Each structure stands twice: as structure tokens, then as C-alpha cells.
XYZ file of C-alpha atoms in Angstrom:
492
model
C 20.148 -27.329 -0.839
C 18.868 -28.309 2.550
C 18.854 -32.119 2.581
C 18.093 -32.535 6.281
C 14.704 -33.932 7.180
C 12.914 -30.646 7.768
C 9.547 -32.334 7.868
C 10.437 -34.356 10.977
C 11.620 -31.174 12.692
C 8.363 -29.458 11.798
C 6.351 -32.324 13.277
C 8.070 -32.474 16.647
C 5.745 -32.086 19.625
C 7.624 -29.037 20.876
C 7.492 -27.220 17.519
C 3.769 -27.867 17.052
C 3.061 -26.770 20.611
C 5.061 -23.552 20.132
C 3.111 -22.918 16.933
C -0.191 -23.466 18.769
C 0.809 -21.035 21.531
C 1.595 -18.332 18.947
C -1.742 -18.836 17.182
C -3.522 -18.857 20.538
C -1.799 -15.645 21.681
C -3.012 -13.802 18.581
C -6.601 -14.897 19.256
C -7.255 -14.595 15.540
C -10.477 -15.512 13.780
C -11.111 -19.100 12.747
C -11.765 -20.412 9.269
C -14.470 -22.149 7.273
C -14.986 -24.968 9.818
C -16.339 -22.454 12.343
C -13.935 -23.582 15.085
C -12.040 -20.883 16.932
C -9.006 -20.802 19.188
C -11.141 -21.523 22.262
C -12.625 -24.613 20.600
C -9.180 -26.044 19.831
C -7.944 -25.147 23.303
C -10.645 -27.114 25.118
C -8.617 -30.282 24.528
C -5.398 -28.898 23.136
C -3.223 -31.907 24.040
C -5.464 -34.366 22.202
C -5.971 -31.994 19.264
C -2.232 -31.413 18.847
C -1.535 -35.154 18.994
C -4.207 -35.811 16.368
C -2.794 -33.079 14.137
C 0.719 -34.483 14.486
C -0.464 -37.984 13.576
C -2.209 -36.655 10.462
C 1.026 -35.001 9.364
C 3.271 -37.996 10.044
C 0.842 -40.404 8.373
C 0.420 -38.131 5.323
C -3.308 -37.734 6.026
C -3.241 -33.980 6.586
C -5.253 -31.951 4.068
C -5.990 -28.294 4.873
C -9.472 -26.822 4.822
C -10.304 -24.331 2.078
C -9.775 -20.698 2.965
C -12.747 -18.745 4.208
C -13.004 -15.692 1.963
C -13.985 -12.412 3.555
C -13.759 -8.979 1.963
C -12.785 -5.937 3.994
C -12.939 -2.286 2.886
C -9.777 -0.806 1.398
C -10.576 2.700 2.711
C -8.979 4.220 -0.375
C -11.903 6.330 -1.535
C -13.323 3.563 -3.722
C -15.868 0.811 -3.199
C -13.206 -1.849 -3.747
C -12.594 -4.408 -1.033
C -9.508 -6.370 -0.102
C -10.041 -10.153 -0.142
C -8.693 -12.132 2.801
C -8.465 -15.903 2.930
C -8.748 -17.181 6.487
C -7.278 -20.633 7.274
C -8.784 -22.814 9.965
C -7.094 -22.766 13.390
C -5.605 -26.237 12.717
C -4.148 -25.034 9.434
C -2.747 -21.900 11.074
C -0.913 -24.090 13.580
C 0.673 -26.235 10.861
C 1.557 -23.183 8.785
C 3.162 -21.536 11.812
C 5.126 -24.738 12.537
C 6.434 -24.766 8.960
C 7.216 -21.050 8.947
C 9.232 -21.303 12.172
C 11.497 -23.967 10.652
C 11.993 -22.737 7.084
C 12.032 -18.957 7.550
C 15.616 -18.816 8.917
C 16.814 -20.657 5.782
C 15.469 -17.924 3.514
C 16.239 -15.086 5.925
C 19.947 -15.835 5.594
C 19.769 -14.801 1.916
C 17.356 -11.846 2.099
C 18.914 -8.430 1.453
C 18.898 -5.314 3.632
C 16.782 -3.481 1.045
C 13.751 -5.626 2.034
C 11.912 -4.400 5.143
C 8.484 -6.081 5.312
C 7.535 -9.127 7.399
C 11.029 -9.561 8.808
C 12.142 -9.755 12.419
C 13.920 -6.560 13.459
C 12.784 -4.634 10.376
C 9.804 -2.308 9.913
C 8.156 0.289 7.705
C 9.616 2.921 10.052
C 13.122 1.734 9.170
C 12.266 1.674 5.459
C 11.266 5.340 5.599
C 14.439 6.214 7.489
C 16.475 4.401 4.828
C 14.845 6.511 2.101
C 15.548 9.681 4.111
C 19.177 8.584 4.440
C 19.484 8.263 0.658
C 18.025 11.766 0.282
C 20.584 13.130 2.742
C 23.324 11.617 0.550
C 22.201 13.709 -2.409
C 19.736 11.407 -4.161
C 17.405 14.118 -5.402
C 15.067 12.149 -7.687
C 12.704 9.420 -6.540
C 10.203 6.980 -8.019
C 7.676 5.477 -5.588
C 6.208 2.334 -7.129
C 3.949 -0.596 -6.363
C 3.007 -3.857 -8.046
C -0.516 -4.248 -9.366
C -2.583 -6.804 -7.431
C 0.618 -8.443 -6.192
C -0.779 -11.052 -3.793
C -3.462 -12.034 -6.321
C -1.093 -12.541 -9.251
C 1.886 -14.478 -7.844
C 2.710 -17.270 -10.308
C 2.608 -20.637 -8.518
C 5.156 -22.372 -10.762
C 7.722 -19.585 -10.319
C 7.112 -19.457 -6.558
C 7.564 -23.218 -6.103
C 10.738 -23.123 -8.194
C 12.150 -20.371 -5.955
C 11.256 -22.356 -2.837
C 12.903 -25.522 -4.257
C 16.190 -23.666 -4.634
C 16.425 -23.625 -0.856
C 14.290 -26.604 0.251
C 14.442 -30.108 -1.196
C 12.305 -31.942 1.384
C 9.345 -33.091 -0.727
C 7.031 -33.395 2.277
C 7.516 -29.692 3.082
C 7.113 -28.713 -0.560
C 3.906 -30.727 -0.660
C 2.479 -28.750 2.264
C 3.381 -25.409 0.683
C 1.843 -26.499 -2.607
C -1.356 -27.534 -0.805
C -1.657 -24.136 0.876
C -1.069 -22.000 -2.197
C -3.364 -24.052 -4.444
C -6.176 -24.713 -1.943
C -9.481 -23.184 -3.012
C -11.497 -20.550 -1.181
C -15.146 -20.565 -0.108
C -17.205 -17.392 -0.305
C -20.565 -17.052 1.406
C -22.301 -15.873 -1.763
C -20.531 -17.655 -4.630
C -19.309 -20.860 -2.976
C -16.074 -22.637 -3.929
C -13.455 -20.913 -6.074
C -10.318 -22.586 -7.372
C -7.009 -20.811 -6.746
C -5.089 -20.671 -10.020
C -2.582 -18.016 -9.001
C -1.763 -15.757 -6.069
C -1.155 -16.347 -2.374
C -3.792 -15.836 0.268
C -3.639 -12.666 2.336
C -4.439 -14.080 5.745
C -2.349 -17.245 5.558
C 0.511 -17.492 8.069
C 3.052 -18.469 5.412
C 2.085 -15.775 2.877
C 4.342 -12.969 4.201
C 7.409 -15.225 3.948
C 6.420 -16.490 0.490
C 5.793 -12.895 -0.634
C 9.402 -12.005 0.226
C 10.725 -15.208 -1.376
C 8.965 -14.285 -4.631
C 10.378 -10.749 -4.768
C 13.893 -11.697 -3.631
C 15.063 -11.946 -7.283
C 13.978 -8.329 -7.794
C 15.960 -7.282 -4.717
C 19.038 -9.046 -6.100
C 18.620 -7.468 -9.547
C 18.433 -3.980 -8.018
C 21.563 -4.669 -5.947
C 23.447 -6.004 -8.984
C 22.581 -2.855 -10.950
C 23.705 -0.707 -8.016
C 20.424 1.152 -7.636
C 19.383 2.963 -4.461
C 16.362 0.822 -3.675
C 14.080 0.266 -0.664
C 11.222 -2.264 -0.651
C 8.415 -2.865 1.802
C 6.249 -5.789 0.590
C 4.991 -4.769 -2.877
C 5.750 -1.041 -2.377
C 9.242 0.156 -3.230
C 11.312 3.256 -3.975
C 14.062 3.846 -6.513
C 16.300 6.890 -6.027
C 18.924 8.597 -8.168
C 20.924 11.822 -8.488
C 19.886 12.078 -12.129
C 16.368 11.956 -13.585
C 17.305 10.204 -16.838
C 19.164 7.496 -14.919
C 16.093 6.985 -12.722
C 13.868 6.666 -15.794
C 16.141 3.906 -17.086
C 15.972 2.170 -13.696
C 12.163 2.250 -13.706
C 12.014 0.821 -17.229
C 14.440 -1.971 -16.318
C 12.405 -2.779 -13.222
C 9.184 -2.917 -15.241
C 10.779 -5.325 -17.758
C 12.283 -7.517 -15.041
C 8.979 -7.865 -13.211
C 7.095 -8.696 -16.399
C 9.611 -11.131 -17.891
C 11.039 -12.863 -14.834
C 8.182 -12.789 -12.330
C 5.058 -12.333 -14.519
C 4.096 -9.233 -12.519
C 2.880 -5.805 -13.607
C 4.393 -2.597 -12.306
C 1.689 -0.181 -11.201
C 1.753 3.591 -11.404
C 5.282 4.826 -10.805
C 5.623 8.596 -10.747
C 9.078 10.146 -10.934
C 9.451 13.303 -8.844
C 12.024 15.678 -7.481
C 12.515 15.177 -3.760
C 12.182 18.926 -3.166
C 8.632 18.793 -4.576
C 7.759 16.148 -1.997
C 6.706 12.508 -2.260
C 4.642 9.962 -0.329
C 5.854 6.522 0.707
C 4.235 4.117 3.178
C 1.729 6.709 4.349
C 4.281 9.444 5.033
C 4.889 12.646 3.051
C 8.467 13.931 2.865
C 9.881 16.969 1.044
C 13.519 16.494 1.971
C 13.160 18.518 5.183
C 10.049 17.571 7.171
C 7.676 14.622 7.570
C 3.892 14.560 7.732
C 1.053 12.101 7.261
C 0.324 11.823 3.542
C -3.017 13.158 2.286
C -4.013 9.708 1.011
C -3.295 8.226 4.428
C -5.237 10.991 6.190
C -8.248 10.173 4.034
C -7.820 6.484 4.799
C -7.627 7.148 8.543
C -10.870 9.167 8.350
C -12.664 6.332 6.563
C -11.250 3.632 8.850
C -12.214 5.533 11.989
C -15.709 6.247 10.676
C -16.091 2.513 9.948
C -14.862 1.613 13.436
C -17.345 3.991 15.039
C -20.223 2.567 13.003
C -19.492 -0.805 14.577
C -19.868 0.773 18.032
C -23.646 0.385 17.762
C -23.393 -3.407 17.590
C -20.323 -3.877 19.797
C -20.308 -3.966 23.611
C -18.663 -0.758 24.833
C -15.666 -2.412 26.602
C -14.803 -4.311 23.418
C -15.156 -1.140 21.358
C -12.750 0.738 23.650
C -10.236 -2.121 23.335
C -10.476 -1.960 19.538
C -10.105 1.823 19.617
C -7.027 1.543 21.839
C -5.494 -0.877 19.317
C -6.013 1.709 16.580
C -4.485 4.461 18.734
C -1.509 2.254 19.627
C -0.929 1.567 15.932
C -0.920 5.291 15.167
C 1.463 6.110 17.991
C 3.835 3.205 17.371
C 4.203 4.252 13.740
C 3.766 8.018 13.476
C 4.937 8.710 17.017
C 8.448 7.615 16.011
C 8.470 9.730 12.861
C 6.480 12.915 13.479
C 6.665 15.711 16.026
C 3.703 16.370 18.351
C 1.971 19.079 16.241
C 1.799 16.667 13.273
C 0.015 14.138 15.481
C -2.670 16.681 16.423
C -4.556 15.759 13.251
C -5.076 12.199 14.490
C -5.932 13.388 17.980
C -8.587 15.815 16.710
C -9.996 13.127 14.447
C -10.440 10.910 17.493
C -11.981 13.723 19.573
C -14.550 14.593 16.887
C -15.650 11.000 16.382
C -15.878 10.244 20.110
C -17.855 13.423 20.766
C -20.348 12.508 18.058
C -20.735 8.997 19.439
C -21.326 10.281 22.968
C -24.073 12.584 21.718
C -25.739 9.641 19.966
C -25.595 7.572 23.159
C -27.011 10.440 25.206
C -29.914 10.839 22.770
C -30.637 7.085 22.864
C -30.313 7.114 26.692
C -27.516 4.513 26.642
C -25.691 7.226 28.598
C -27.749 9.287 31.059
C -25.454 12.293 31.472
C -21.942 13.585 30.919
C -20.760 11.988 34.138
C -21.656 8.608 32.647
C -19.851 9.647 29.475
C -16.754 10.561 31.490
C -16.794 7.137 33.181
C -17.257 5.336 29.856
C -14.022 6.867 28.545
C -11.971 5.714 31.525
C -10.399 2.838 29.583
C -9.261 5.024 26.690
C -5.483 5.307 26.326
C -3.732 8.241 24.645
C -0.235 8.866 25.930
C 0.543 9.250 29.624
C -1.956 10.003 32.413
C -2.084 13.796 31.964
C -2.415 13.510 28.172
C -5.179 10.974 28.592
C -7.149 13.174 30.994
C -6.780 16.111 28.613
C -8.106 13.989 25.739
C -11.195 12.932 27.723
C -11.774 16.549 28.779
C -11.600 17.703 25.145
C -13.968 14.936 24.028
C -16.582 15.927 26.619
C -16.200 19.627 25.758
C -16.707 18.862 22.081
C -19.717 16.649 22.898
C -21.303 19.511 24.863
C -20.765 21.853 21.914
C -22.466 19.365 19.617
C -25.348 19.111 22.077
C -25.826 22.882 22.063
C -25.729 23.020 18.263
C -28.274 20.201 17.962
C -30.596 21.881 20.464
C -30.294 25.202 18.635
C -31.069 23.618 15.271
C -34.040 21.612 16.568
C -35.771 24.494 18.395
C -39.443 25.003 17.236
C -40.168 27.828 14.814
C -41.398 31.023 16.438
C -39.551 30.571 19.704
C -36.765 32.873 18.653
C -34.299 29.999 19.080
C -32.700 28.227 16.204
C -33.690 30.797 13.558
C -30.934 32.283 11.442
C -30.563 34.302 8.280
C -29.883 32.292 5.134
C -26.267 32.529 4.039
C -25.206 30.748 0.852
C -22.384 28.249 1.217
C -19.182 29.858 -0.014
C -17.857 26.583 -1.421
C -20.403 24.556 -3.403
C -18.100 21.554 -3.767
C -17.669 21.422 0.006
C -21.435 21.425 0.539
C -21.934 18.659 -2.026
C -19.075 16.641 -0.504
C -20.724 16.901 2.916
C -24.010 15.610 1.555
C -22.184 12.805 -0.253
C -20.491 11.706 2.985
C -23.871 11.659 4.747
C -25.415 9.292 2.237
C -22.290 7.149 2.079
C -22.560 6.714 5.850
C -26.232 5.759 5.555
C -25.469 3.228 2.861
C -22.494 1.817 4.791
C -24.733 1.013 7.753
C -26.342 -1.764 5.737
C -24.500 -4.941 6.503
C -24.669 -8.711 6.266
C -24.855 -10.954 9.310
C -22.721 -14.049 8.793
C -23.114 -16.874 11.333
C -20.458 -19.600 11.264
C -20.556 -20.900 14.856
C -22.039 -24.337 15.422
C -24.914 -24.263 17.933
C -25.537 -20.525 17.578
C -28.962 -18.993 18.248
C -30.321 -16.061 16.205
C -33.128 -14.004 17.682
C -34.560 -10.504 18.116
C -34.305 -8.177 21.084
C -35.432 -4.532 21.217
C -35.338 -4.018 17.440
C -31.969 -5.700 17.219
C -30.911 -9.045 15.816
C -28.649 -10.883 18.237
C -26.485 -13.986 17.891
C -25.727 -16.029 20.988
C -23.989 -19.312 21.720
C -24.331 -21.045 25.071
C -25.777 -17.848 26.496
C -22.826 -15.726 25.384
C -23.509 -12.741 23.108
C -21.531 -13.032 19.860
C -23.022 -10.276 17.684
C -25.678 -7.575 17.798
C -26.905 -5.619 14.753
C -29.716 -3.097 14.523
C -32.633 -4.616 12.616
C -32.917 -1.559 10.378
C -29.280 -1.951 9.258
C -29.489 -5.664 8.474
C -29.334 -6.496 4.770
C -29.260 -10.304 4.894
C -28.425 -13.225 7.181
C -25.894 -15.784 5.908
C -25.551 -19.112 7.756
C -22.540 -21.301 6.923
C -22.645 -23.769 9.817
C -24.919 -26.589 10.897
C -26.866 -26.524 14.140
C -27.945 -22.868 14.008
C -31.347 -22.022 15.559
C -33.482 -19.065 14.442
C -36.331 -17.493 16.365
C -38.712 -15.159 14.476
C -40.616 -14.092 17.596
C -40.058 -10.855 19.469
């Protein structure tokens, strides 16, 4: 038991300031109060002092989480709920995490790889490959159904109390896990179970909750690798692995009130997928499910290009590319990465053609200049990527011109040839209408003092003259305002 006054350490000026600097560096989105990092930073010294006084005087109560739903990109219409804390609450959560995480980290096992300093999904995959090289020829890749949504609060708080006895700290953690959420459409919702994806403390608490499972697997001597709520069990014998899966299912249900999801047992030589990577005991590739997800994510990113200033879009695209390269670049050889590269080329070429047709770009020279900030590898690789994008855009331009030529000119006419694969043709039409439907979106305004108006068939949101959002009028489904002081102009 830690009997030292952790709460006083959390509330020191230096710890709160360090927490603020980390939150500020991430530049993450604000919460339900509509105040962002820049708002807090305008008078950061006073705001930090006020926050510290609230904590020391036991007046601190967090804001409810702002619920947003983001696409899962898993081939379904399901969305992943995120609960966003306010900037003030993120600072306090970060201050608490910095102090208590080392206490739990000392007990965590090497089989756990998520949300830990010096550990990564890359290392988890390598650990699985190492087991395979030792002769573990059977594997079960498992996950936990709706893990973050079903964490039992009583069990979680009991696990935390085993390490922390400071009631003031426990009170803060209890406030954060039980605080309600506010959704734009349905209003307040109580939180009866689960931990919020989006809270600073949730990754640590997620590992605390599954630490008993890690210990049980170690006690039983199983080859076991866990990354968050995804984990692998390996064995040299299929029947032994089946027993391990059944024990794991019982342990999760009885001890942690969790449900084991689909858990398929397979021979390593037949191949398996774990954390987005496919492995057959010899070579690695991007899993088919992950390829599909990357296609959907990239298509979604490119749809936002119409309402995002180009420099910001390029920055976002570079973040996506960096994520691919940091992960897959350490696991796969260059030919395996060509899939991602071609995916990027095709999407960029299509976007350039759209901008040329709308006259946002006047010619291919403008297009070349617009891609100057794109980063893919070193200088030569980057130039080659831009060259390939422009070449593909020109091909698309020729095809579009050929198809749109007037009848009787001799251009654009071709003999009818039935599609060899009917399912492929139907799938193409399905994707087209899914894209059309996905363009419909809501405009949510949560910034105090914002102005909503129209400009050139677009709805724009500004604050103090600065453009915050721009959405094509034809794509706008509804406007949701969750802040006071918002002005709307219907002229234009």
C-alpha cells in the first residue's frame, strides 16, 4: 500500500505545469465547455493557479465528457464512441497519471504491450513471431467484446485500491469513471460501467483492469501476448490450446465480468492475423481486414479535403503516412508497402482531377506545387511519388474526356462488353452510393462567439475572423449548436 500523500504530490505547481505542457503539446480537441488549448493558454498561469486551488480546497468537479462518434472503418455502419474531457480535466488527469502510473508499472508483466513506455504493437508482433520460431505451431487470436464499454467500476476501483490508499486520489478516479457524457442529440447519459475512450487516464486503467488476466496466464505457464483488449495464446498442441482458451473465457467471465469475443484456433502454417498484420510462419503482410480499413479511412480523409484548407489537409495526410511507415515500415519489406503507396497515389490523383474540374487548381503545374508539402520517404522517393500522382491524374483526365465526348464524334464510343464479374460490378456501384451517402454530415458548433454564414454555396464557421470549418451546402444534413453566443446569418 502506498501511504504517502500522493494527492499533495499531484497538486504541486511543477506537476500541474508539466501536465499542462503535455496537453498543450498534443493540441487535442477540447470538451463540452467549448474551451480549447489556446483558450486555456491565454492566461495559463492564472488558470493553473485556479485549478490547483480547486483541487486543494476539494472544489474540483470535472465536466461531463463530450460524446462524439467516429467511424470504425470495419465494413459496418457502427461507430466508436469517444468521450472527450475538457482541457482542464485533461490537465488534472495527466497530473494524476504521471504520479500513479509508475506505481502500477512496477507490477505489470512483460506480456502486456499496450499504452506502456518503451513497448509497442510492433514489439507484440515480434514476441508472437518469437514464440512461433520456438515451435509453438497453434495459435488463438482473441479479443474482448466491447471491452472499454463494459469495465466493471467496482472491480476496477478495488484493483486500484490494492496499490493506492490515498482517498483523495481514489475520489478523483471515481469521479472520472462515473462522470456522465453529453451527446448532441440525446443529451446527458449516466455512466454505469466502462471507461471513456478519450480520457487521459483510461489507457492506464485499462491495463490495471486486465493485469489479473496477465497474471493468471503467467501462473498457468501459457505463451501469451496482450495488446490492450487483443491477445494471442500459443501452444505446441491444439488440445492444450483449446483448454487454455476455455480457461481464459471462464476467468474473464467470473473474475472480471467480461466476455471473450470470437477466438479462432488455427495452425500457424495456415496463417493468422494479429494487430493488423498477417503472418504464416515465414513472411509478414498487411492483413486483408486492415487493408480494407485503410481504404475506408483514406476515402474518409479525402472526403474531408473539400471542407479543409489544403495545407491542413496535407498535414493530416502526412500524419497518416507517418503512422503507416512507423508501423509497417519496421515490419514489412518495400514490396509489401507498395499497396499503401498505390492507395495514396490513386486517391491523390482523383482529388487533383476534382480540383482541376472545379478550377481550384488551374493546371498540372499548380497540382505539382500543391503536393510540395507531401512526405513519403526521402527526397528521391518523395519526388517519385509526386510524379506518379500527376501521371495517374493525367490518365484519369484522359479517361474522363474520352467518356464524356459527344455522341457521333467518333470519340468515346465503344462496343458493349459484359462485365466478367457481376459481383465486382455490383460492389463498385455499392461503393459509389456509400460515398454519396457518406458526404452527408452534421455541422457541430461548440465555440463561444462563433459566426455561421454562407459563402459560395458553402456553410462556413468563423470566430474572430478565423475560419474554423467549411462544409458544402449540398452535403450539410443538420447544424447542431452546443454553445452560447453563436451568431447565424441566413443571407448570401
